[in-house]
Amino acid sequence: MTNATEAKLCREAAIGYASMALVTDYDCWHEEKAAVSVEAVLNVLKKNAGTADRVLADAVRRLDPKRPSDCADALTWAVLTPKSRIAPAASRRLALLLKKDER
């Protein structure tokens, strides 16, 4: 699975985004490992949930609420075409993006 769609949409909306992935099993590619059971996946999933909780708690503690967000200006260079050269129909479609560029 990828997070490409989520990352792209967050970029367009100028929302900060991070992803954390924790593996539950390796049987789909490792020829020397036995097939995985539902019980084994659930055990690893529970362990991963604890790991995710600890990682997130640590990350939140390290956040600096006074640091400005890098995401607010994510779209500054998203549209390089001068606004005067954008067709009206395209301008309407891109209104949210173009509006954010007008600061």
C-alpha positions as protocol buffer text, in pm:
chain_id: "A"
residue {
  index: 1
  type: MET
  ca { x: 0 y: 0 z: 0 }
}
residue {
  index: 2
  type: THR
  ca { x: 116 y: 352 z: -61 }
}
residue {
  index: 3
  type: ASN
  ca { x: 22 y: 690 z: 77 }
}
residue {
  index: 4
  type: ALA
  ca { x: 72 y: 871 z: -253 }
}
residue {
  index: 5
  type: THR
  ca { x: -289 y: 986 z: -287 }
}
residue {
  index: 6
  type: GLU
  ca { x: -306 y: 1114 z: 70 }
}
residue {
  index: 7
  type: ALA
  ca { x: 27 y: 1294 z: 36 }
}
residue {
  index: 8
  type: LYS
  ca { x: -80 y: 1460 z: -291 }
}
residue {
  index: 9
  type: LEU
  ca { x: -415 y: 1574 z: -151 }
}
residue {
  index: 10
  type: CYS
  ca { x: -254 y: 1709 z: 165 }
}
residue {
  index: 11
  type: ARG
  ca { x: 0 y: 1899 z: -46 }
}
residue {
  index: 12
  type: GLU
  ca { x: -279 y: 2054 z: -253 }
}
residue {
  index: 13
  type: ALA
  ca { x: -466 y: 2152 z: 63 }
}
residue {
  index: 14
  type: ALA
  ca { x: -143 y: 2280 z: 228 }
}
residue {
  index: 15
  type: ILE
  ca { x: -190 y: 2040 z: 519 }
}
residue {
  index: 16
  type: GLY
  ca { x: 107 y: 1885 z: 695 }
}
residue {
  index: 17
  type: TYR
  ca { x: 129 y: 1510 z: 644 }
}
residue {
  index: 18
  type: ALA
  ca { x: 344 y: 1229 z: 777 }
}
residue {
  index: 19
  type: SER
  ca { x: 311 y: 856 z: 745 }
}
residue {
  index: 20
  type: MET
  ca { x: 422 y: 570 z: 968 }
}
residue {
  index: 21
  type: ALA
  ca { x: 422 y: 212 z: 843 }
}
residue {
  index: 22
  type: LEU
  ca { x: 471 y: -93 z: 1064 }
}
residue {
  index: 23
  type: VAL
  ca { x: 513 y: -438 z: 910 }
}
residue {
  index: 24
  type: THR
  ca { x: 286 y: -721 z: 1026 }
}
residue {
  index: 25
  type: ASP
  ca { x: 433 y: -1014 z: 830 }
}
residue {
  index: 26
  type: TYR
  ca { x: 690 y: -1107 z: 569 }
}
residue {
  index: 27
  type: ASP
  ca { x: 538 y: -1425 z: 427 }
}
residue {
  index: 28
  type: CYS
  ca { x: 427 y: -1270 z: 100 }
}
residue {
  index: 29
  type: TRP
  ca { x: 782 y: -1252 z: -34 }
}
residue {
  index: 30
  type: HIS
  ca { x: 1011 y: -1456 z: 192 }
}
residue {
  index: 31
  type: GLU
  ca { x: 1029 y: -1808 z: 48 }
}
residue {
  index: 32
  type: GLU
  ca { x: 1193 y: -1957 z: 358 }
}
residue {
  index: 33
  type: LYS
  ca { x: 930 y: -1833 z: 604 }
}
residue {
  index: 34
  type: ALA
  ca { x: 617 y: -2029 z: 686 }
}
residue {
  index: 35
  type: ALA
  ca { x: 280 y: -1893 z: 585 }
}
residue {
  index: 36
  type: VAL
  ca { x: 144 y: -1648 z: 837 }
}
residue {
  index: 37
  type: SER
  ca { x: -161 y: -1711 z: 1051 }
}
residue {
  index: 38
  type: VAL
  ca { x: -431 y: -1466 z: 1149 }
}
residue {
  index: 39
  type: GLU
  ca { x: -330 y: -1513 z: 1513 }
}
residue {
  index: 40
  type: ALA
  ca { x: 33 y: -1422 z: 1436 }
}
residue {
  index: 41
  type: VAL
  ca { x: -70 y: -1110 z: 1242 }
}
residue {
  index: 42
  type: LEU
  ca { x: -301 y: -998 z: 1524 }
}
residue {
  index: 43
  type: ASN
  ca { x: -22 y: -1044 z: 1781 }
}
residue {
  index: 44
  type: VAL
  ca { x: 219 y: -835 z: 1575 }
}
residue {
  index: 45
  type: LEU
  ca { x: -56 y: -581 z: 1507 }
}
residue {
  index: 46
  type: LYS
  ca { x: -113 y: -535 z: 1881 }
}
residue {
  index: 47
  type: LYS
  ca { x: 261 y: -491 z: 1936 }
}
residue {
  index: 48
  type: ASN
  ca { x: 276 y: -242 z: 1647 }
}
residue {
  index: 49
  type: ALA
  ca { x: -12 y: -43 z: 1798 }
}
residue {
  index: 50
  type: GLY
  ca { x: 193 y: 1 z: 2115 }
}
residue {
  index: 51
  type: THR
  ca { x: 496 y: 103 z: 1909 }
}
residue {
  index: 52
  type: ALA
  ca { x: 286 y: 356 z: 1714 }
}
residue {
  index: 53
  type: ASP
  ca { x: 148 y: 502 z: 2039 }
}
residue {
  index: 54
  type: ARG
  ca { x: 500 y: 550 z: 2178 }
}
residue {
  index: 55
  type: VAL
  ca { x: 636 y: 700 z: 1854 }
}
residue {
  index: 56
  type: LEU
  ca { x: 344 y: 943 z: 1823 }
}
residue {
  index: 57
  type: ALA
  ca { x: 360 y: 1046 z: 2189 }
}
residue {
  index: 58
  type: ASP
  ca { x: 733 y: 1117 z: 2152 }
}
residue {
  index: 59
  type: ALA
  ca { x: 680 y: 1310 z: 1829 }
}
residue {
  index: 60
  type: VAL
  ca { x: 405 y: 1524 z: 1980 }
}
residue {
  index: 61
  type: ARG
  ca { x: 625 y: 1604 z: 2283 }
}
residue {
  index: 62
  type: ARG
  ca { x: 896 y: 1727 z: 2045 }
}
residue {
  index: 63
  type: LEU
  ca { x: 670 y: 1959 z: 1843 }
}
residue {
  index: 64
  type: ASP
  ca { x: 739 y: 2327 z: 1885 }
}
residue {
  index: 65
  type: PRO
  ca { x: 406 y: 2515 z: 1885 }
}
residue {
  index: 66
  type: LYS
  ca { x: 590 y: 2841 z: 1811 }
}
residue {
  index: 67
  type: ARG
  ca { x: 751 y: 2711 z: 1491 }
}
residue {
  index: 68
  type: PRO
  ca { x: 564 y: 2830 z: 1181 }
}
residue {
  index: 69
  type: SER
  ca { x: 426 y: 2561 z: 954 }
}
residue {
  index: 70
  type: ASP
  ca { x: 611 y: 2487 z: 631 }
}
residue {
  index: 71
  type: CYS
  ca { x: 282 y: 2366 z: 485 }
}
residue {
  index: 72
  type: ALA
  ca { x: 112 y: 2705 z: 464 }
}
residue {
  index: 73
  type: ASP
  ca { x: 326 y: 2800 z: 164 }
}
residue {
  index: 74
  type: ALA
  ca { x: 327 y: 2456 z: 0 }
}
residue {
  index: 75
  type: LEU
  ca { x: 151 y: 2586 z: -310 }
}
residue {
  index: 76
  type: THR
  ca { x: 358 y: 2899 z: -368 }
}
residue {
  index: 77
  type: TRP
  ca { x: 514 y: 2754 z: -683 }
}
residue {
  index: 78
  type: ALA
  ca { x: 242 y: 2501 z: -772 }
}
residue {
  index: 79
  type: VAL
  ca { x: 112 y: 2706 z: -1067 }
}
residue {
  index: 80
  type: LEU
  ca { x: 388 y: 2871 z: -1268 }
}
residue {
  index: 81
  type: THR
  ca { x: 173 y: 3007 z: -1550 }
}
residue {
  index: 82
  type: PRO
  ca { x: 99 y: 3381 z: -1512 }
}
residue {
  index: 83
  type: LYS
  ca { x: -262 y: 3427 z: -1404 }
}
residue {
  index: 84
  type: SER
  ca { x: -328 y: 3648 z: -1706 }
}
residue {
  index: 85
  type: ARG
  ca { x: -247 y: 3350 z: -1933 }
}
residue {
  index: 86
  type: ILE
  ca { x: -482 y: 3102 z: -1761 }
}
residue {
  index: 87
  type: ALA
  ca { x: -811 y: 3045 z: -1943 }
}
residue {
  index: 88
  type: PRO
  ca { x: -1123 y: 3144 z: -1743 }
}
residue {
  index: 89
  type: ALA
  ca { x: -1248 y: 2783 z: -1726 }
}
residue {
  index: 90
  type: ALA
  ca { x: -912 y: 2663 z: -1596 }
}
residue {
  index: 91
  type: SER
  ca { x: -899 y: 2956 z: -1355 }
}
residue {
  index: 92
  type: ARG
  ca { x: -1234 y: 2849 z: -1207 }
}
residue {
  index: 93
  type: ARG
  ca { x: -1112 y: 2489 z: -1173 }
}
residue {
  index: 94
  type: LEU
  ca { x: -792 y: 2607 z: -1005 }
}
residue {
  index: 95
  type: ALA
  ca { x: -961 y: 2872 z: -788 }
}
residue {
  index: 96
  type: LEU
  ca { x: -862 y: 2713 z: -457 }
}
residue {
  index: 97
  type: LEU
  ca { x: -500 y: 2680 z: -563 }
}
residue {
  index: 98
  type: LEU
  ca { x: -476 y: 3024 z: -719 }
}
residue {
  index: 99
  type: LYS
  ca { x: -651 y: 3193 z: -428 }
}
residue {
  index: 100
  type: LYS
  ca { x: -395 y: 3054 z: -182 }
}
residue {
  index: 101
  type: ASP
  ca { x: -119 y: 3205 z: -395 }
}
residue {
  index: 102
  type: GLU
  ca { x: -262 y: 3556 z: -340 }
}
residue {
  index: 103
  type: ARG
  ca { x: -115 y: 3651 z: -4 }
}
